[in-house]
Short mmCIF file of C-alpha atoms in Angstrom, two decimals:
data_model
loop_
_atom_site.label_atom_id
_atom_site.label_comp_id
_atom_site.label_asym_id
_atom_site.label_seq_id
_atom_site.Cartn_x
_atom_site.Cartn_y
_atom_site.Cartn_z
CA MET C 439 -11.72 -138.41 17.41
CA PRO C 440 -10.67 -135.91 20.11
CA PRO C 441 -13.05 -133.13 20.65
CA ARG C 442 -12.50 -130.06 18.72
CA LYS C 443 -11.00 -126.97 20.63
CA ARG C 444 -13.56 -124.02 20.81
CA ARG C 445 -12.66 -121.29 18.42
CA TYR C 446 -12.34 -117.83 19.90
CA SER C 447 -10.61 -115.63 17.45
CA LEU C 448 -13.02 -112.90 16.03
CA ARG C 449 -13.24 -112.78 12.26
CA TRP C 450 -12.56 -109.41 10.57
CA LYS C 451 -15.60 -109.14 8.42
CA PHE C 452 -17.77 -106.93 10.64
CA GLU C 453 -14.85 -104.57 11.22
CA ARG C 454 -13.91 -104.23 7.52
CA GLY C 455 -17.66 -103.43 6.88
CA LEU C 456 -17.29 -100.39 9.13
CA ARG C 457 -14.28 -98.99 7.32
CA PRO C 458 -14.90 -95.93 5.09
CA GLU C 459 -13.20 -95.92 1.76
CA GLY C 460 -9.91 -94.31 1.86
CA VAL C 461 -9.29 -94.86 5.66
CA ALA C 462 -6.07 -96.49 6.21
CA VAL C 463 -5.27 -96.42 9.90
CA ILE C 464 -7.87 -97.72 12.45
CA ALA C 465 -7.57 -98.12 15.98
CA GLY C 466 -9.73 -100.04 18.41
CA VAL C 467 -10.55 -98.22 21.69
CA ASP C 468 -11.83 -99.72 24.82
CA GLU C 469 -11.94 -99.03 28.67
CA VAL C 470 -12.23 -101.20 31.77
CA GLY C 471 -13.01 -100.54 35.36
CA ARG C 472 -15.87 -98.17 34.75
CA GLY C 473 -18.09 -100.11 37.07
CA CYS C 474 -15.70 -100.57 39.86
CA TRP C 475 -16.00 -99.27 43.45
CA ALA C 476 -12.25 -98.48 43.68
CA GLY C 477 -9.07 -97.80 41.56
CA PRO C 478 -8.58 -95.84 38.34
CA VAL C 479 -10.33 -96.53 35.15
CA TYR C 480 -8.13 -97.77 32.06
CA ALA C 481 -8.43 -97.49 28.52
CA ALA C 482 -6.39 -98.83 25.53
CA ALA C 483 -6.12 -98.12 22.09
CA ALA C 484 -4.82 -100.70 19.53
CA ILE C 485 -3.86 -100.64 15.71
CA LEU C 486 -3.61 -104.09 14.25
CA PRO C 487 -2.44 -105.18 10.79
CA ASP C 488 -5.66 -106.01 8.97
CA GLY C 489 -6.31 -109.76 9.13
CA LEU C 490 -4.13 -110.43 12.33
CA LYS C 491 -5.11 -113.67 13.85
CA HIS C 492 -4.69 -115.23 17.32
CA ARG C 493 -6.57 -118.13 18.71
CA HIS C 494 -7.85 -116.11 21.77
CA LEU C 495 -8.43 -112.72 19.85
CA ASN C 496 -11.90 -111.77 21.39
CA ASP C 497 -13.58 -109.69 24.08
CA SER C 498 -11.58 -109.85 27.29
CA LYS C 499 -14.62 -110.72 29.38
CA LEU C 500 -14.96 -114.06 27.46
CA LEU C 501 -11.29 -115.10 28.27
CA ILE C 502 -9.81 -116.84 31.25
CA ALA C 503 -6.90 -114.88 32.86
CA GLU C 504 -4.35 -117.29 31.29
CA TYR C 505 -5.77 -116.52 27.60
CA ARG C 506 -5.83 -112.88 28.40
CA ALA C 507 -2.07 -112.91 29.60
CA GLU C 508 -1.25 -115.07 26.49
CA LEU C 509 -2.94 -112.73 24.02
CA ASN C 510 -1.75 -109.50 25.81
CA GLU C 511 2.05 -110.57 25.40
CA PHE C 512 1.48 -111.53 21.78
CA LEU C 513 -0.26 -107.94 21.04
CA ARG C 514 2.28 -105.92 23.02
CA SER C 515 5.45 -107.61 21.48
CA HIS C 516 4.12 -107.81 17.89
CA PRO C 517 6.14 -105.51 15.60
CA GLU C 518 3.14 -104.48 13.65
CA VAL C 519 0.77 -103.88 16.51
CA HIS C 520 0.76 -100.25 17.91
CA TRP C 521 -0.90 -99.88 21.44
CA SER C 522 -1.12 -97.39 24.09
CA ILE C 523 -2.63 -97.21 27.54
CA GLY C 524 -4.50 -94.20 29.12
CA ILE C 525 -5.63 -93.85 32.74
CA ALA C 526 -8.00 -91.62 34.48
CA SER C 527 -7.25 -91.40 38.34
CA VAL C 528 -9.74 -91.65 41.27
CA GLU C 529 -9.58 -87.90 41.56
CA GLU C 530 -10.47 -87.52 38.05
CA ILE C 531 -13.30 -89.96 38.42
CA GLU C 532 -14.83 -87.88 41.32
CA SER C 533 -14.42 -84.55 39.64
CA HIS C 534 -15.51 -85.48 36.08
CA ASN C 535 -17.83 -88.44 36.79
CA ILE C 536 -17.09 -91.98 35.64
CA LEU C 537 -18.29 -91.27 32.05
CA GLY C 538 -16.28 -88.34 31.67
CA ALA C 539 -13.14 -90.04 33.19
CA SER C 540 -13.52 -93.04 30.94
CA LEU C 541 -13.60 -90.76 27.81
CA LEU C 542 -10.56 -88.97 29.15
CA ALA C 543 -8.77 -92.29 29.54
CA MET C 544 -9.70 -93.09 26.03
CA ARG C 545 -8.37 -89.75 24.55
CA ARG C 546 -5.09 -90.22 26.60
CA ALA C 547 -4.81 -93.85 25.21
CA VAL C 548 -5.45 -92.60 21.56
CA ALA C 549 -2.83 -89.54 22.06
CA GLY C 550 -0.20 -91.87 23.16
CA LEU C 551 -0.13 -93.97 19.92
CA ALA C 552 3.10 -93.66 17.98
CA HIS C 553 0.95 -93.72 14.75
CA GLN C 554 -2.11 -91.50 14.99
CA PRO C 555 -5.34 -93.09 13.53
CA HIS C 556 -7.52 -91.82 10.81
CA LEU C 557 -10.42 -93.70 12.36
CA CYS C 558 -11.05 -94.93 15.90
CA LEU C 559 -13.71 -97.67 16.58
CA ILE C 560 -15.01 -97.10 20.29
CA ASP C 561 -16.73 -99.66 22.18
CA GLY C 562 -20.05 -98.59 23.41
CA ASN C 563 -22.27 -95.58 22.46
CA GLN C 564 -20.28 -92.59 23.44
CA LYS C 565 -17.68 -90.81 21.22
CA ALA C 566 -14.79 -89.69 23.18
CA ARG C 567 -14.29 -86.20 21.31
CA LEU C 568 -11.05 -87.45 19.53
CA PRO C 569 -9.21 -85.31 16.80
CA CYS C 570 -9.88 -88.13 14.16
CA GLN C 571 -13.09 -89.72 12.97
CA GLU C 572 -15.08 -91.90 15.51
CA ILE C 573 -17.54 -94.68 14.95
CA THR C 574 -19.20 -96.14 18.21
CA VAL C 575 -19.95 -99.87 18.07
CA ILE C 576 -22.20 -101.35 20.82
CA ASP C 577 -20.56 -104.69 22.07
CA GLY C 578 -17.59 -103.70 19.81
CA ASP C 579 -15.07 -105.77 21.77
CA ALA C 580 -17.23 -109.00 20.88
CA GLN C 581 -17.30 -107.96 17.11
CA CYS C 582 -14.31 -106.02 16.08
CA PRO C 583 -10.69 -107.55 16.45
CA SER C 584 -9.04 -104.05 16.94
CA ILE C 585 -11.65 -103.29 19.97
CA ALA C 586 -11.22 -106.80 21.42
CA ALA C 587 -7.37 -106.21 21.38
CA ALA C 588 -7.70 -102.75 23.09
CA SER C 589 -10.01 -104.36 25.70
CA VAL C 590 -7.52 -107.15 26.55
CA ILE C 591 -4.56 -104.75 26.93
CA ALA C 592 -6.53 -102.55 29.21
CA LYS C 593 -7.86 -105.32 31.30
CA VAL C 594 -4.50 -107.13 31.97
CA ALA C 595 -2.93 -103.63 32.70
CA ARG C 596 -5.63 -102.65 35.20
CA ASP C 597 -5.43 -106.00 36.81
CA LEU C 598 -1.88 -105.76 37.47
CA ALA C 599 -2.35 -102.21 38.82
CA MET C 600 -5.07 -103.33 41.17
CA THR C 601 -3.12 -106.39 42.44
CA GLU C 602 -0.11 -103.86 43.27
CA LEU C 603 -2.65 -101.70 45.19
CA ALA C 604 -3.77 -104.71 47.12
CA ALA C 605 -0.32 -104.83 48.67
CA LEU C 606 -0.96 -101.01 49.96
CA TYR C 607 -4.66 -101.87 51.06
CA PRO C 608 -4.48 -105.70 52.02
CA VAL C 609 -7.95 -105.66 53.96
CA TYR C 610 -10.21 -105.30 50.79
CA GLY C 611 -9.13 -108.24 48.87
CA LEU C 612 -8.38 -106.09 45.82
CA GLU C 613 -6.26 -108.92 44.13
CA ASN C 614 -9.38 -111.09 43.98
CA HIS C 615 -12.00 -108.63 42.71
CA LYS C 616 -9.87 -106.01 41.14
CA GLY C 617 -12.21 -103.20 42.70
CA TYR C 618 -15.52 -104.58 41.59
CA GLY C 619 -18.51 -104.83 43.86
CA THR C 620 -18.52 -108.24 45.17
CA PRO C 621 -19.63 -109.61 48.75
CA GLU C 622 -16.02 -109.93 49.77
CA HIS C 623 -15.32 -106.14 48.90
CA ALA C 624 -18.80 -105.17 50.49
CA ARG C 625 -17.89 -107.02 53.80
CA ALA C 626 -14.45 -105.34 53.86
CA LEU C 627 -15.94 -101.87 53.36
CA THR C 628 -18.60 -102.40 56.22
CA LEU C 629 -15.70 -103.44 58.52
CA HIS C 630 -13.01 -100.95 57.58
CA GLY C 631 -14.72 -98.05 55.57
CA PRO C 632 -13.25 -96.81 52.38
CA CYS C 633 -9.69 -96.10 51.79
CA PRO C 634 -8.09 -93.38 49.50
CA ILE C 635 -8.50 -95.25 46.33
CA HIS C 636 -12.31 -95.95 46.86
CA ARG C 637 -14.62 -93.67 44.59
CA ARG C 638 -16.65 -92.02 47.19
CA THR C 639 -19.10 -90.47 44.94
CA PHE C 640 -20.44 -94.22 44.19
CA LYS C 641 -23.56 -95.05 46.22
CA PRO C 642 -22.03 -98.29 47.64
CA ILE C 643 -19.09 -96.24 49.09
CA ARG C 644 -21.20 -93.41 50.29
CA ASP C 645 -23.53 -95.94 52.12
CA ARG C 646 -20.41 -97.36 53.91
CA SER C 647 -18.45 -94.20 54.48
CA CYS C 648 -19.35 -93.80 58.18
CA ALA C 649 -17.04 -96.54 59.06
CA PRO C 650 -13.40 -95.20 59.82
CA VAL C 651 -11.39 -94.62 56.98
CA ALA C 652 -8.48 -97.19 56.29
CA ASP C 653 -5.08 -95.85 56.08
CA ASP C 654 -2.63 -98.63 54.87
CA GLY C 655 0.04 -96.32 53.51
CA GLY C 656 -2.48 -94.63 51.37
CA ASN C 657 -1.32 -91.13 51.85
CA ARG C 658 1.50 -91.85 49.09
CA GLU C 659 0.83 -90.69 45.60
CA LEU C 660 -0.40 -93.58 43.56
CA TRP C 661 -0.51 -92.47 39.93
#
């Protein structure tokens, strides 16, 4: 017999157990890019029909890029899935700190939903001060299908944005690491210094800010 394919799709039992009686519309909310050295932070909110299944419906971190792209297309084109993306810029990260900017992106994502939820399930342990009921779920993207969907939508959108920014700032390898702190990124910062999309309040950027500021067309408005 051929080997069985690994099953990725999350089950709904855990998420259903979080739903208070009488709550009809639930959104999953997650962010991506919080730990990056460069670029904006993205968040997504997703409302799924109860019981929706897809073979790759799981935490975006557990999926290869091909599977994330497949699931993202499925979710964004599904007539019963409602989704929205919120973004907080590098300037907002610097002024609000990364936690504040991440919560701001979450609020923007929820506000952009065509159907406003009665309850939001938020990945992590920080509520976003939303106008609806909120429940935080540690590792929610690995337990709740709605949060997993949001994590994939946010991840694919941010990865695309960072690939586009790589064309403006080609010396950093953004298309490879998407702004995260990798050896390639650290070497490029040591050689070229930070560019306008680097988060200068982050210690790895401050430590390398003595190098000249790179200017690869970065004086244009990015967001």
